[in-house]
Short mmCIF file of C-alpha atoms in Angstrom, two decimals:
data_model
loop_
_atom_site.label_atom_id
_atom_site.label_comp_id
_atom_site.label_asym_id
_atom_site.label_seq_id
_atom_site.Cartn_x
_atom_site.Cartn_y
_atom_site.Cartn_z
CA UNK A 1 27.58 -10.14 2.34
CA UNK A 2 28.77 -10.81 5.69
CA UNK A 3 30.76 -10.06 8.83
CA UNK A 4 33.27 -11.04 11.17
CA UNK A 5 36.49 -10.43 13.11
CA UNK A 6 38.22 -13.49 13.15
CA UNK A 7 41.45 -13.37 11.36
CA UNK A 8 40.40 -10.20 9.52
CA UNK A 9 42.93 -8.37 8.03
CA UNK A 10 41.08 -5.01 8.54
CA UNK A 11 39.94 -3.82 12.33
CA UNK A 12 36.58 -3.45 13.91
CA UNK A 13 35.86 0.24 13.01
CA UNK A 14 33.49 2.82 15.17
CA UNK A 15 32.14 -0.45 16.86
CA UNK A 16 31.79 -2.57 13.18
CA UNK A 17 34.02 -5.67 11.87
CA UNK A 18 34.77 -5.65 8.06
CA UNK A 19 32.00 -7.53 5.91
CA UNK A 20 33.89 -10.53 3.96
CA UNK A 21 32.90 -11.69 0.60
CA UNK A 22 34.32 -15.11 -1.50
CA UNK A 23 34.19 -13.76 -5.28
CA UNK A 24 32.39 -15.92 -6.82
CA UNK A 25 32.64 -17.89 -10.48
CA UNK A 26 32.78 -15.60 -13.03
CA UNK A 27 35.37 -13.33 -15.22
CA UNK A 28 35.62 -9.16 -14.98
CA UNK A 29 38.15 -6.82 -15.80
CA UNK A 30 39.32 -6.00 -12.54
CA UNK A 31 38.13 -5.47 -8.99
CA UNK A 32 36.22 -2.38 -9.57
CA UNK A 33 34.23 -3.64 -12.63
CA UNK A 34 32.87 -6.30 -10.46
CA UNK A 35 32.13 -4.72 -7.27
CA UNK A 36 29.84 -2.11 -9.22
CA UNK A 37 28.10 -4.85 -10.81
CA UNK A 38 27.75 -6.86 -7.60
CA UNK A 39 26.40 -3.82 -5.49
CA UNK A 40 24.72 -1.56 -8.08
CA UNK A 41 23.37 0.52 -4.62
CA UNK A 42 27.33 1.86 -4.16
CA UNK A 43 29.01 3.94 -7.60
CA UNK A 44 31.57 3.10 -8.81
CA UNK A 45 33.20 6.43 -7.07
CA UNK A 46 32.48 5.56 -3.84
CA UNK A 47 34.24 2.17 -4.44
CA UNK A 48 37.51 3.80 -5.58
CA UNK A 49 36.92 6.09 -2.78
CA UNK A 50 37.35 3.18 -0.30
CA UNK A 51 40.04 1.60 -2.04
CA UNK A 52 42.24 4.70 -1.61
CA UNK A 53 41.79 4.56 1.75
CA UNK A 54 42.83 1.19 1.58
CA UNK A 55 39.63 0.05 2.56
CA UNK A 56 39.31 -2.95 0.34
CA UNK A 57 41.40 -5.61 1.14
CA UNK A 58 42.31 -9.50 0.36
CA UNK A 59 42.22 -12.05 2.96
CA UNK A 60 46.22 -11.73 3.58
CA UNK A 61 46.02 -7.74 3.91
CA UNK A 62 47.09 -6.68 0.29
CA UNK A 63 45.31 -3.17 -0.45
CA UNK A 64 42.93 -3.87 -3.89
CA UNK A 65 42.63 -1.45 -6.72
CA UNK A 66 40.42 -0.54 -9.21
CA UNK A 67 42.80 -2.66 -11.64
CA UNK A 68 43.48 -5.33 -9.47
CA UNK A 69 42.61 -8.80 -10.67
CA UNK A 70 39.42 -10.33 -10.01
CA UNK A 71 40.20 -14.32 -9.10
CA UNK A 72 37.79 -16.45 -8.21
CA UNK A 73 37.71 -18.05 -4.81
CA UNK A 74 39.65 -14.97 -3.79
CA UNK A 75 38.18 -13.37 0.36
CA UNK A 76 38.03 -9.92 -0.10
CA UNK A 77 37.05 -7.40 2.79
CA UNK A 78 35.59 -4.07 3.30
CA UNK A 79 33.32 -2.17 5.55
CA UNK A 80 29.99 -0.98 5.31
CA UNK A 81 29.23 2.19 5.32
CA UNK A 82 26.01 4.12 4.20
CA UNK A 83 26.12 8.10 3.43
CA UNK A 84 22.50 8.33 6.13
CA UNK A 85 21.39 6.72 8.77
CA UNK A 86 18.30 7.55 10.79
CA UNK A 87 19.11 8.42 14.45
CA UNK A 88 17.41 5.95 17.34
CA UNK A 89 16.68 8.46 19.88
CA UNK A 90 16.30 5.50 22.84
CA UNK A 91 19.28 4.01 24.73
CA UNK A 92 20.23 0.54 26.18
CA UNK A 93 20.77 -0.24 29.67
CA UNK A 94 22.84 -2.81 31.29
CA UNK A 95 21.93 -4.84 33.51
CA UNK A 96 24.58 -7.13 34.39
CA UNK A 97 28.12 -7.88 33.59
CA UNK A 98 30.61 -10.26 34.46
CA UNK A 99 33.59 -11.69 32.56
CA UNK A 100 31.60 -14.02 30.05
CA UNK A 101 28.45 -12.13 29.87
CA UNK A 102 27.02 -8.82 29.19
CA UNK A 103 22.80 -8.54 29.49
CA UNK A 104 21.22 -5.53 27.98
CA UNK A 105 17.61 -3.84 28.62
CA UNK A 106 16.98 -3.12 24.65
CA UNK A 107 14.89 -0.23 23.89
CA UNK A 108 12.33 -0.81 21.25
CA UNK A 109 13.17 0.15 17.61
CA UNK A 110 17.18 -0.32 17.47
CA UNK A 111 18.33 -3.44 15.62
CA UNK A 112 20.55 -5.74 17.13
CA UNK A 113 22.89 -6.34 14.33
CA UNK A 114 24.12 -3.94 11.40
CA UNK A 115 22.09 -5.21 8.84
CA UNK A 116 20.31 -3.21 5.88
CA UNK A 117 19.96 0.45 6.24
CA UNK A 118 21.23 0.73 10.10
CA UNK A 119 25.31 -0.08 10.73
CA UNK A 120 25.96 2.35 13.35
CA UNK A 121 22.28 2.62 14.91
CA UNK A 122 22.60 -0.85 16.55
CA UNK A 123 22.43 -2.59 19.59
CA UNK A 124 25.75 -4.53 18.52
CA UNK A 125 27.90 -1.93 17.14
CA UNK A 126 26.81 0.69 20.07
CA UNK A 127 28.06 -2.05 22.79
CA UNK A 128 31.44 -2.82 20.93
CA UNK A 129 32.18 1.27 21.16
CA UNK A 130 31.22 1.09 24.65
CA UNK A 131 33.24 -1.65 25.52
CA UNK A 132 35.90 -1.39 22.66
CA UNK A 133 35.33 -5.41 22.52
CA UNK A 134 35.74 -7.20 19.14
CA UNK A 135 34.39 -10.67 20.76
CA UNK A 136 31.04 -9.07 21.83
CA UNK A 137 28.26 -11.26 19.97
CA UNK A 138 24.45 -11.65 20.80
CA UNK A 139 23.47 -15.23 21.86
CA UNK A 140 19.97 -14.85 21.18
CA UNK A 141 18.16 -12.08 19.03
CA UNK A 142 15.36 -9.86 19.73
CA UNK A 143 13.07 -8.02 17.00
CA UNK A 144 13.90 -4.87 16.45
CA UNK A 145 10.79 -3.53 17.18
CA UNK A 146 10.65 -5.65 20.63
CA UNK A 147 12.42 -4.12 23.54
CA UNK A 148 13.74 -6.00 26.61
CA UNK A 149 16.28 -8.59 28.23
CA UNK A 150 18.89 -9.86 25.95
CA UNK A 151 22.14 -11.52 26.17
CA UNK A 152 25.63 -11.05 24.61
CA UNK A 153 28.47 -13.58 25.14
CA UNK A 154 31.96 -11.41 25.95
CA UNK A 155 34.29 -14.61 25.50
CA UNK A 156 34.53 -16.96 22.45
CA UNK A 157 36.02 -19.38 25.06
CA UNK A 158 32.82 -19.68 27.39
CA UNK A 159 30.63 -18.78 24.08
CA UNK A 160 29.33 -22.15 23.44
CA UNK A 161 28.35 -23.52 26.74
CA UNK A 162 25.89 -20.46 26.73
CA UNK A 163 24.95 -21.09 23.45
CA UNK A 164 23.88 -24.72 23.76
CA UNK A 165 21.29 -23.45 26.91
CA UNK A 166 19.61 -21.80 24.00
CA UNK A 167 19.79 -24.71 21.68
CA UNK A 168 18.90 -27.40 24.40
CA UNK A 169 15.84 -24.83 25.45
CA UNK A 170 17.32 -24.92 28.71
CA UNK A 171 16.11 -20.74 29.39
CA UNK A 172 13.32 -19.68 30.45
CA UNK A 173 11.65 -16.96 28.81
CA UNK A 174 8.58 -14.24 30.15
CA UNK A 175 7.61 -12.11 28.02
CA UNK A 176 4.78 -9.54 28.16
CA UNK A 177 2.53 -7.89 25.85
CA UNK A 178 -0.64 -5.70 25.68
CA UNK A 179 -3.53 -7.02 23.69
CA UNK A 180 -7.46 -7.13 23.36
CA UNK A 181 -8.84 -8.91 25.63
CA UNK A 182 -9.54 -12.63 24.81
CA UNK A 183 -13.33 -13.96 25.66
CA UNK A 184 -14.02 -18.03 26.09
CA UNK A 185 -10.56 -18.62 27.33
CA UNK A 186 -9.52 -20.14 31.23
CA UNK A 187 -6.19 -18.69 31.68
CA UNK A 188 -3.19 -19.62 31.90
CA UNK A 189 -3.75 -21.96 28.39
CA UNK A 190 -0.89 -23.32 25.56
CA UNK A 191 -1.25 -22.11 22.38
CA UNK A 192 0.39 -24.72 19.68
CA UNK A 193 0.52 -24.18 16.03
CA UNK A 194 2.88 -25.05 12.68
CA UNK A 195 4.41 -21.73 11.89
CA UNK A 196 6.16 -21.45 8.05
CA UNK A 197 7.89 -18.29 6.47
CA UNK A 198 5.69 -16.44 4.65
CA UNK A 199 4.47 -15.30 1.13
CA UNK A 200 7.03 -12.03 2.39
CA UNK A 201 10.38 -13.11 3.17
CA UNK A 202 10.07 -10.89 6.87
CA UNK A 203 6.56 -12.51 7.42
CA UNK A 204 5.49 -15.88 9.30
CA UNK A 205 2.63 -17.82 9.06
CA UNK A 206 0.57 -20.84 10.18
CA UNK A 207 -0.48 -23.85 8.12
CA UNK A 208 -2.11 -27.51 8.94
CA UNK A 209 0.36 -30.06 10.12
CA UNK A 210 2.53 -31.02 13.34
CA UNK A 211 2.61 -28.36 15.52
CA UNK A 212 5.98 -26.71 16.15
CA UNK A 213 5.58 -23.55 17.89
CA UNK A 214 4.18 -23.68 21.41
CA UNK A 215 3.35 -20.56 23.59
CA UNK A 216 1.79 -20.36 27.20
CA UNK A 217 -0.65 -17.54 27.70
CA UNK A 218 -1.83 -15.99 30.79
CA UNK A 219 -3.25 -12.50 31.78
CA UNK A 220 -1.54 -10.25 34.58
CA UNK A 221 -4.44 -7.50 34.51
CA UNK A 222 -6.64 -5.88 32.47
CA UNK A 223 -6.30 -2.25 31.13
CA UNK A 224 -9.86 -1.18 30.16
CA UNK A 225 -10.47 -2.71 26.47
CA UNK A 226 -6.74 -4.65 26.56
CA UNK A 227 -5.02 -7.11 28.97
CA UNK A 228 -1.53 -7.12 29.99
CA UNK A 229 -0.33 -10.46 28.98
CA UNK A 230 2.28 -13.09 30.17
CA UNK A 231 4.07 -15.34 27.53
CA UNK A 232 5.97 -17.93 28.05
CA UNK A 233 7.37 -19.41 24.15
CA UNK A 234 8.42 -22.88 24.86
CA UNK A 235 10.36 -22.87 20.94
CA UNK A 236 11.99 -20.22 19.37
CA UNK A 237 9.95 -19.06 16.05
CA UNK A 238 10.58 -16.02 14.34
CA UNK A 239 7.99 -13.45 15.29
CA UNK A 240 6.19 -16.74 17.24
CA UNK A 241 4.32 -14.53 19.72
CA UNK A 242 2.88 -11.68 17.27
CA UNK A 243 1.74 -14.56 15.07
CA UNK A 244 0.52 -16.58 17.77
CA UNK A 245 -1.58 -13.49 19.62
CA UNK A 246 -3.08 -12.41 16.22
CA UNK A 247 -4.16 -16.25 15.10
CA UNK A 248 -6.45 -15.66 18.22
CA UNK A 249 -7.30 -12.63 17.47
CA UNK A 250 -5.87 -10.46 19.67
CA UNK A 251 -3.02 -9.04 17.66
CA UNK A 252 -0.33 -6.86 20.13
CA UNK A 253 -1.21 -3.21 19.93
CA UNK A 254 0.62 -1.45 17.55
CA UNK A 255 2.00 -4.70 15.58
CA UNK A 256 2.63 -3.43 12.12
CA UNK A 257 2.84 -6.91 10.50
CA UNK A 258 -0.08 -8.90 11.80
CA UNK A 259 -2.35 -10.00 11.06
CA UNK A 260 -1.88 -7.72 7.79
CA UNK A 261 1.18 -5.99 7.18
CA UNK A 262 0.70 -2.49 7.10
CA UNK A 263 2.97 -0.05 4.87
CA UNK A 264 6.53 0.60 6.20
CA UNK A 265 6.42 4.02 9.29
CA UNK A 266 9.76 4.09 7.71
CA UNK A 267 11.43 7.10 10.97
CA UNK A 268 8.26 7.23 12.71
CA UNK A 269 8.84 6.16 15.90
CA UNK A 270 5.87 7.19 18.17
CA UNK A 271 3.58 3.93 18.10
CA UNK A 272 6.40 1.18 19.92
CA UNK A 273 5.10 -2.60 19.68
CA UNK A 274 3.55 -2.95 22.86
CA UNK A 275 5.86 -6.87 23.33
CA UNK A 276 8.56 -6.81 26.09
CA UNK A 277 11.09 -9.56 26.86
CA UNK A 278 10.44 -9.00 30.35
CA UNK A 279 12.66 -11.84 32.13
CA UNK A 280 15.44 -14.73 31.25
CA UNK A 281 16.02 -17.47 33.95
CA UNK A 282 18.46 -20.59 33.51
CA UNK A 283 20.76 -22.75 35.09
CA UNK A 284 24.37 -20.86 34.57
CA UNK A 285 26.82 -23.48 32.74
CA UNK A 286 29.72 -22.45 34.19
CA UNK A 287 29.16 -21.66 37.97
CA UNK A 288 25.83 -24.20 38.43
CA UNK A 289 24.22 -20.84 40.12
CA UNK A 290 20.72 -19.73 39.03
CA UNK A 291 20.86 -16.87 36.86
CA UNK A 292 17.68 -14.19 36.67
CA UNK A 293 18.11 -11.24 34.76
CA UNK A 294 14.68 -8.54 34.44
CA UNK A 295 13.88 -5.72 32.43
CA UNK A 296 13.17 -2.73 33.54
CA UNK A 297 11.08 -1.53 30.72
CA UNK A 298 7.18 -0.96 31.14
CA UNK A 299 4.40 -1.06 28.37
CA UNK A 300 2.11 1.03 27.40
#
């Protein structure tokens, strides 16, 4: 399952492009028999539901049926929809916008992509609403449980130039955090390690070999029994800086994952990973200026 908006035959919807799917090798009796099989989570009523809307499409527009014929190689699209999704009582804030780029101040706990069991309750799908833009797209990706400074490209046409800063490791991230304090270290240090995906497919973790995850650590203050922290990741690993904090020892305050992954809060809300994406610096592609862009988000 997928989505885009590219030559879609359907439009972006309350903020959301149409998910795409290539059917696949195989033979059913018709376009219904298959989608049920395919995604046992949706009946078989709520499917026909959608196709008499005319919510279930080919790639060159033609409404599908129940009956129609299943062909393999065949684009169909639809949109995802889900009967309940749990309210995220915390809003975004922009902080900057020009004609190629939009930077958001992401409050912790909304997703940044529709994904799983939140469509509407994103970062993504709020902003297209907002802005009523189809091109909108994130260049880089935050947790959703970290909050802070992230970037959206406005303009397919300027896209890649920003993307490439990311890819070349041409930004500069800060990032801050509040953690036990760490004894037997001189600050400001580099942590290095080899990070792998995990025994869980959402998990990371580290294993002898090359090192390729690097982090710098340094300490802003101290906060009775935990330390505000600096970070600076110098690569890009999923969930690098939670893993990297709790190898020392000093997992972030209220990290649900590491060291040990603790049993899903599902809707509770009230205990926020203490990890902010406080700042993004780089060299601006298009106009040479130095760009600086700053959360305004606090811990703790």
């Amino acid at each position: 399952m997928s989505s885009r908006h590219t030559a879609a035959p359907l439009p972006m919807r309350d903020g959301v492009a149409p998910s795409y799917l290539w059917l696949p090798e195989g033979q059913w009796s018709g376009m219904l028999a298959f989608l049920v099989e395919r995604y046992p989570q949706i009946s078989a009523a709520q499917w026909q539901d959608r196709m008499a809307r005319g919510e279930v499409v080919s790639g060159d527009g033609t409404v599908l049926g129940p009956d129609s014929a299943y062909r393999r190689g065949m684009r169909i699209f639809y949109y995802r929809e889900l009967e309940r999704e749990t309210p995220i009582p915390f809003q975004e804030a922009i902080l900057f916008q020009d004609e190629h780029l939009l930077v958001v101040d992401k409050p912790h706990f909304l997703p940044m992509t529709p994904g799983g069991r939140f469509v509407q309750e994103t970062l993504l799908t709020r902003l297209k609403k907002k802005f009523d833009s189809t091109d909108l797209t994130p260049i880089h990706r935050l947790d959703r449980e970290t909050a802070g400074v992230v970037i959206f490209s406005r303009q397919v046409a300027s896209r890649g130039a920003y993307q490439s800063l990311f890819q070349r490791r041409e930004v500069h991230k800060t990032y801050e955090a509040l953690a036990p304090a760490l004894a037997g270290r001189d600050f400001p240090f580099t942590y290095r390690s080899r990070m792998v995906d995990g025994d869980k497919f959402f998990l990371m973790r580290e294993e002898e070999g090359d090192a390729n995850s690097e982090t710098v650590i340094d300490v802003i203050e101290r906060r009775g029994d935990v330390n505000l922290y600096r970070l600076h990741p110098h690569t890009g690993r999923k969930h690098q800086l939670r893993v990297h904090l709790a190898s020392l020892g000093i997992p972030i305050v209220n990290d649900a994952f590491y060291p040990v992954a603790r049993p899903c809060k599902d809707d509770d809300m009230s205990q926020p990973l203490q990890l902010l994406a406080r700042a993004i610096d780089f060299i601006d592609p298009l106009t040479g200026e130095a760009r600086h862009f700053e959360s305004r988000r606090t811990l703790g």
